[in-house]
Structures are given as C-alpha cells and as structure tokens.
Amino acid sequence: MSDDEVKGYLNKAPGTYSYGDGLTLRVSPKGVSTWSARITIGGIRTLRKLGAASPAFNTQSARRAAFEAMQAAESGKLSMGGGLVVDAGGHSATVGSLVTQWADGMLAQDRWTKRHHQKTVARIELHTSGLWRCPVAGLSRPEINRELAKIESVDTAGRVFGWIKEAFEDAVDRGDLDFCVLGRRPKAFLVTKKNKQTRKSYGTDFDKLRALYNKIRISDNARAVRQAGQISILTGLRLGEVIGLRSDYFDGSVLLIPRAEMKEKDTWRADFTVPLSPPALEIIEESAASSVDGWLFVGPKSGRPISHEGVERMFRKFSNREHVPHGTRTSLYTWALELETPVNIADSLIDHATSKGTGGHYDQTQYIPQRTRLLEQWAELIAL
C-alpha cells in the first residue's frame, strides 16, 4: 500500500465509511480509525470490530479479516460479544437511540410522566451532544467518560452517567446489546465521602424544621409543589401518598385515603383517616377548590399530578440537603414519643407497620381523637 493510500484512510474526518461487502471504517471524534464488519450472528445483524486501522492492518488485511468473520458466523463458530447490533429500524444504534428507547419504556410503564420523559431525554442529549449520534458499536468507556467529564457539576455528571448506563443495560436485556461497556461509576463522577451530605432528617431540631416549613410556604415554587411540601410536613404522610391525594378523599374536616393508596396495604387495615390541623385544612380546602381531574396537587403546565422530584428538589434546596420529605416522619414520630405518646398511637400517627404480631390484626383502632390533638400540637410547633 502506498503512502498516499495510508494517509487516505488514516486522515479521514470523523464518521463511518463503507468499503463494500460489509466492511466499514469508523473514525471516532478523537481521530481513531477502526475497521468493522457487518455480519449476521444467529439471525441478528451486528457490527463486529476487527481492529485499529494501520499500515499493517490495511484495507486488504481488513477485507480478509471481515471474510473470515463472516465464514465463522455462518458456521456457528462465532458468538455474540463485542458491539451493538442494530436498533429497531435496522440501523446502527446510537447513544441517542438507546437512551430514547429506554426512556420510552419508562413512559410506557407509567414510571415516568410525559413531561418528565421529555425533560430527561432533553437533559441527557444536552450533556452528551458529542456522543448523542455516535454509533454504540465500537464506542469505548473512556470516550464516554471524557465527554461526561466536560460537565461542570459532578452531581450532574454522575446522574447522566447512571442514565446512560441504565439505557445500555436495558438494551442488553432486550438482546440488542451484547454487554454494557460501562462498569462502575468513575471516581471522577463521585462526590468524595467527606463531602457527602448523608443527613436526611433534622431529627429533633424542630427550629430548623419550622424554618424549612416557612421557606417552603413563601417560596416562588409552583403552588402545588409548595402545598404538597407543607402537607407532607403537617400530616407526616409519605410523599407519594401526598402527591396521590384526590379531592374526593376530603370530606370537609379529614382526609380518608383508601387503603390501596397507602404504602401499608394489609387488607385488615381500614382506610386511613388523616385529621387536618387548621393550617392543613386551609391548604386542602384551597387545593380542592382548584383541583384538576380530581387531583389536589397538579402541575400548572402538565395538568397532571406533580412529580416527586420537584418536591424533593425544593426540600434539598431549602435545607441544604439536610432534610428530605420522608425525614419529617422521623421528626414527627420522635416528637410524639418524647411527649410520652404510647407506641401504638405513634405508629398509627404515621400509619407505620407495627411489630405487634398476630394481635395487631385485631386492633382496628385509628385513635382519631388522640391523633387529632397530636397533629394540632404539631402544627402549632411547626407552622404557627
């Protein structure tokens, strides 16, 4: 091969070039040239890497290697293992197509809302613009890591890495990808242990919880997000239970939540009654008056119940990551016990699973008068 021929395929612009008979040359954004052969293994078309292009591994050598790979595949001696195959449309799958397929699956399973689906896909594409249209076949982990290392926030880089990895693993589960090229999260995308905020609850620091409640109350977050955050603090309900509240659960003085909508779904438990303190009652009345399709806490643009992420983000922001919505249950439960509240009433206060054994199945008491007084006292401590 002449020097001009060598320079011809070693100095090409990034992209994929066909040399006929299934032989392709891929030039990465970093200028690395790799020979691949499009072959069929077990009825599935795949792009098999042959090796890096060089004066020694030239076009003639690559053709020979591609022919040998095709023969091995036809004879059944070649197994899957080394690159992605094709996407649903029969084309070389890209990072973008895998991420989109994974996200579409999350939406189809009702694990995401349409708005969250759109925002997440757009966010990943924004942070991986250099990879989004790259074929996954032959894409190495270092290439992916280098692209993500450009993201200023370590927290964001780690989150995007996790999303891409989950998309790749989803492709493996579908049989589209032989293996996930991404292993454990790189140290560069991890917050060091000494810098991690591991605290999730203010515990008995009720002054901080009171300050957090007031920050949420007067914040510029969407009204539904603010109100859901306030109700989670005032009632001790789990965040998912708060977001799932509907106007027909409200009878004018209490919330009656169907047992099927609570975390504890034991059939022997009755539907859960939530006494409303004056601040909580005011919020519920306002939400019920403006409910959409029966939902109390609805996003102003989506017309659907708000997401967990929006409320949790608000808590992280105003508590400097020291308190999450679920942490309020710890504070409420601990406060009740400090008042020498019997454990069975404290458990009932937050609809907690009890350890009373068989006898617990016979106890249908919800201790409404006791819990009403406790939640009124709680509101006086936190919200007034």
XYZ file of C-alpha atoms in Angstrom:
384
model
C 0.000 0.000 0.000
C 1.357 3.420 -0.967
C 1.912 6.238 1.485
C -0.927 8.180 -0.152
C -3.353 5.274 0.386
C -2.333 5.004 4.054
C -2.837 8.715 4.585
C -6.190 8.418 2.788
C -7.878 6.257 5.386
C -5.907 7.336 8.446
C -6.649 11.038 7.997
C -10.375 10.910 7.325
C -12.815 13.162 9.142
C -14.817 11.590 11.991
C -17.593 9.390 10.672
C -18.350 5.934 9.264
C -17.182 4.949 5.756
C -18.265 1.928 3.734
C -15.705 -0.093 1.779
C -18.230 -2.556 0.344
C -19.118 -6.170 1.226
C -19.983 -5.174 4.803
C -16.574 -3.652 5.566
C -16.666 -0.262 7.271
C -14.143 2.138 8.695
C -15.196 4.194 11.706
C -13.251 7.306 12.620
C -14.005 8.464 16.166
C -14.222 12.128 17.169
C -10.697 11.698 18.553
C -9.402 10.572 15.160
C -9.049 6.861 15.984
C -9.754 4.689 12.898
C -11.270 1.233 13.441
C -12.201 -1.473 10.924
C -15.516 -3.297 11.422
C -17.513 -5.887 9.504
C -21.284 -6.084 9.289
C -22.177 -9.727 9.770
C -25.134 -11.820 10.898
C -24.936 -13.986 14.022
C -27.916 -16.098 14.970
C -30.197 -14.113 12.690
C -29.119 -10.788 14.202
C -27.112 -8.238 12.264
C -24.163 -6.876 14.191
C -21.178 -4.645 13.580
C -18.110 -6.685 14.584
C -14.917 -4.773 15.409
C -11.882 -6.132 13.554
C -9.138 -3.870 14.869
C -7.498 -0.486 14.583
C -6.558 0.652 11.088
C -2.821 0.943 10.488
C -0.283 0.495 7.662
C -0.031 -3.151 8.770
C -3.792 -3.650 9.115
C -4.719 -2.016 5.844
C -7.755 -2.342 3.575
C -6.596 -5.664 2.146
C -5.982 -7.153 5.597
C -9.323 -5.839 6.851
C -11.176 -7.424 3.922
C -9.565 -10.749 4.689
C -10.464 -10.465 8.386
C -14.055 -9.498 7.505
C -14.407 -12.519 5.189
C -13.101 -14.840 7.904
C -15.552 -13.360 10.439
C -18.461 -13.872 8.022
C -17.463 -17.502 7.469
C -17.170 -18.100 11.203
C -20.600 -16.566 11.772
C -22.202 -18.701 9.062
C -20.675 -21.852 10.504
C -21.925 -21.008 14.001
C -18.416 -20.734 15.420
C -18.761 -17.040 16.170
C -20.889 -15.940 19.142
C -22.244 -12.536 20.004
C -19.878 -10.386 22.004
C -18.474 -7.073 21.026
C -20.656 -4.299 19.980
C -24.149 -3.346 19.444
C -26.030 -4.587 16.763
C -28.859 -2.679 15.261
C -31.766 -0.662 16.502
C -35.424 -1.399 15.859
C -35.218 0.244 12.445
C -32.343 -1.942 11.312
C -29.755 0.831 11.541
C -26.613 1.053 13.621
C -27.833 2.047 17.065
C -26.578 5.311 18.506
C -26.350 6.522 22.077
C -29.352 8.723 21.380
C -31.499 5.890 20.019
C -30.721 3.672 23.025
C -31.475 6.430 25.520
C -34.715 7.251 23.713
C -35.817 3.595 23.634
C -35.087 3.251 27.346
C -36.957 6.471 28.173
C -39.917 5.423 26.002
C -40.067 2.213 28.011
C -40.168 4.153 31.290
C -43.054 6.212 29.912
C -44.938 3.162 28.612
C -44.678 1.504 32.047
C -46.115 4.657 33.699
C -42.927 5.011 35.700
C -42.480 8.491 34.217
C -44.874 11.232 33.229
C -44.745 12.555 29.686
C -43.235 15.815 30.946
C -40.526 14.015 32.943
C -39.776 11.848 29.891
C -39.287 14.878 27.657
C -37.193 16.778 30.200
C -34.907 13.830 30.986
C -34.220 12.929 27.347
C -33.544 16.581 26.528
C -31.227 16.878 29.517
C -29.210 13.806 28.544
C -28.931 14.992 24.940
C -27.776 18.429 26.118
C -24.965 16.969 28.225
C -23.908 14.301 25.706
C -24.122 16.286 22.483
C -20.740 14.890 21.390
C -21.969 11.316 21.794
C -25.659 11.509 21.002
C -25.363 10.500 17.328
C -22.341 8.226 17.725
C -22.908 4.549 16.871
C -22.585 2.483 20.027
C -20.675 -0.217 18.164
C -17.022 0.357 18.981
C -17.746 3.187 21.439
C -15.449 2.785 24.420
C -15.986 3.659 28.045
C -13.079 6.186 28.066
C -14.738 8.074 25.196
C -17.985 8.299 27.157
C -16.187 9.324 30.345
C -14.222 12.048 28.570
C -17.435 13.542 27.203
C -19.149 13.493 30.603
C -16.064 14.950 32.289
C -16.847 18.195 30.443
C -19.934 18.664 32.637
C -19.147 21.216 35.344
C -21.298 19.655 38.072
C -20.005 16.337 39.415
C -23.509 15.554 40.654
C -24.968 16.076 37.165
C -22.190 14.078 35.501
C -22.823 11.154 37.832
C -26.564 11.297 37.211
C -26.152 11.391 33.404
C -23.658 8.517 33.613
C -26.239 6.499 35.550
C -28.961 7.217 32.990
C -26.763 6.174 30.057
C -25.672 3.038 31.874
C -29.293 2.144 32.597
C -30.149 2.683 28.912
C -27.291 0.397 27.856
C -28.299 -2.275 30.376
C -31.872 -2.037 29.092
C -30.536 -2.726 25.586
C -28.703 -5.770 26.949
C -31.961 -7.037 28.477
C -33.707 -6.601 25.114
C -30.955 -8.542 23.386
C -29.855 -5.551 21.299
C -26.538 -5.148 23.089
C -24.127 -7.923 23.967
C -22.810 -6.257 27.101
C -22.782 -2.884 28.824
C -19.491 -1.137 28.181
C -19.962 0.968 31.320
C -18.920 -0.620 34.586
C -18.942 1.054 37.967
C -19.216 4.808 38.118
C -15.821 6.537 37.623
C -14.323 8.181 40.703
C -14.342 11.472 38.833
C -18.144 11.410 38.907
C -18.432 10.599 42.610
C -18.684 13.103 45.407
C -15.993 12.224 47.924
C -17.233 10.643 51.121
C -16.074 13.522 53.299
C -18.087 15.962 51.165
C -21.288 13.927 51.075
C -24.318 15.197 52.913
C -25.583 11.996 54.483
C -28.073 13.633 56.838
C -31.663 13.064 55.720
C -33.620 14.394 58.687
C -33.459 17.302 61.075
C -34.475 14.829 63.764
C -35.403 16.768 66.897
C -34.092 20.100 65.632
C -37.605 21.489 65.349
C -36.401 25.072 64.938
C -34.776 24.074 61.652
C -37.899 22.226 60.559
C -40.021 25.269 61.385
C -37.678 27.468 59.338
C -37.827 24.999 56.439
C -41.623 24.984 56.528
C -41.728 28.786 56.312
C -39.184 28.871 53.476
C -41.361 26.443 51.529
C -44.524 28.403 52.340
C -43.208 31.713 50.960
C -41.047 30.293 48.158
C -41.594 31.020 44.468
C -42.080 27.336 43.606
C -45.297 26.317 41.874
C -48.250 26.479 44.249
C -48.944 22.745 44.038
C -45.318 21.922 44.889
C -45.342 24.297 47.874
C -48.635 22.965 49.171
C -47.613 19.320 48.786
C -44.434 20.040 50.728
C -46.389 21.739 53.507
C -48.923 18.901 53.737
C -46.145 16.299 53.945
C -44.729 18.167 56.947
C -48.058 18.841 58.648
C -49.505 15.329 58.297
C -46.481 13.017 58.260
C -47.822 11.284 55.139
C -45.318 9.756 52.736
C -44.605 11.979 49.741
C -46.140 9.501 47.285
C -49.312 9.457 49.350
C -49.440 13.266 49.374
C -48.987 13.538 45.607
C -51.729 10.937 45.082
C -54.332 12.841 47.116
C -57.663 13.438 45.390
C -60.486 15.856 46.141
C -62.935 13.022 46.874
C -60.756 11.930 49.810
C -61.684 15.200 51.540
C -64.943 15.254 53.494
C -64.671 18.759 54.905
C -62.662 18.042 58.038
C -60.449 14.987 57.400
C -58.814 13.090 54.556
C -59.987 9.497 54.119
C -57.364 7.758 51.987
C -58.248 4.344 50.518
C -56.051 1.608 51.951
C -54.983 0.604 48.430
C -53.321 4.028 48.037
C -51.264 3.727 51.222
C -47.892 2.022 51.458
C -49.179 -0.363 54.115
C -51.764 -2.308 52.133
C -52.622 -5.018 54.671
C -56.224 -5.989 53.999
C -57.038 -5.998 57.711
C -56.247 -2.294 57.955
C -59.075 0.162 57.404
C -58.830 3.137 55.056
C -56.557 5.718 56.644
C -58.118 8.787 58.235
C -55.962 11.907 58.414
C -57.167 14.566 60.877
C -56.435 18.028 59.493
C -54.990 20.748 61.708
C -56.134 24.312 60.876
C -53.131 25.093 58.565
C -53.501 21.741 56.771
C -57.274 22.213 56.424
C -56.761 25.623 54.823
C -54.327 24.175 52.264
C -56.582 21.212 51.412
C -59.638 23.448 51.004
C -57.736 25.713 48.613
C -56.380 22.742 46.654
C -59.795 21.061 46.452
C -61.346 24.238 45.066
C -58.847 24.274 42.174
C -58.362 20.530 41.642
C -57.887 19.201 38.108
C -59.485 15.875 37.172
C -59.863 15.238 40.896
C -56.159 15.602 41.738
C -55.300 18.036 44.535
C -51.706 18.815 43.558
C -51.384 19.344 39.808
C -48.594 20.974 37.815
C -49.680 24.258 36.193
C -48.410 23.245 32.740
C -48.717 19.461 32.667
C -52.240 19.182 34.077
C -51.043 16.038 35.852
C -50.061 15.323 39.457
C -46.724 16.919 40.334
C -43.589 14.763 40.441
C -41.704 13.509 43.470
C -38.568 15.126 42.084
C -39.995 18.652 42.155
C -40.905 18.450 45.843
C -37.693 16.683 46.830
C -35.620 19.265 44.975
C -37.373 22.031 46.911
C -36.584 20.309 50.230
C -32.933 19.777 49.269
C -32.573 23.406 48.236
C -34.047 24.979 51.371
C -32.461 22.528 53.826
C -29.001 22.479 52.263
C -29.574 18.751 51.632
C -30.048 18.053 55.335
C -33.728 17.122 55.225
C -35.893 15.185 52.785
C -39.716 14.860 52.827
C -39.568 11.375 54.335
C -37.345 12.726 57.120
C -40.331 14.611 58.532
C -41.884 11.285 59.509
C -38.825 10.642 61.683
C -39.163 14.044 63.324
C -42.922 13.695 63.901
C -42.643 10.178 65.295
C -39.750 11.114 67.601
C -41.568 14.231 68.817
C -44.675 12.166 69.615
C -42.652 9.660 71.636
C -40.940 12.488 73.528
C -44.417 13.533 74.679
C -44.736 10.014 76.125
C -47.269 9.056 73.486
C -47.976 5.297 73.571
C -46.116 3.487 70.781
C -49.325 2.139 69.230
C -50.653 5.697 68.843
C -47.321 6.957 67.499
C -47.345 4.109 64.957
C -50.889 4.999 63.957
C -49.901 8.664 63.614
C -47.734 7.871 60.593
C -49.532 4.647 59.556
C -46.408 2.707 60.366
C -46.113 -1.071 60.113
C -46.254 -2.434 63.648
C -44.477 -5.349 65.253
C -47.392 -6.407 67.451
C -47.625 -9.817 65.787
C -50.936 -11.636 65.470
C -52.606 -9.359 67.990
C -52.099 -6.398 65.709
C -54.601 -7.835 63.237
C -57.361 -7.422 65.817
C -56.558 -3.803 66.590
C -58.616 -1.709 64.145
C -58.424 1.448 66.251
C -57.141 4.532 64.453
C -57.016 6.690 67.595
C -58.652 9.626 65.806
C -59.128 11.883 68.904
C -55.538 11.303 70.070
C -54.055 11.846 66.608
C -56.170 14.957 66.074
C -54.735 16.541 69.232
C -51.190 15.493 68.318
C -51.375 16.926 64.785
C -52.846 20.186 66.088
C -49.981 20.476 68.573
C -47.521 19.598 65.793
C -48.914 22.372 63.599
C -48.608 24.864 66.468
C -44.949 23.871 66.843
C -44.044 23.940 63.144
C -46.458 26.196 61.257
C -47.724 28.831 63.695
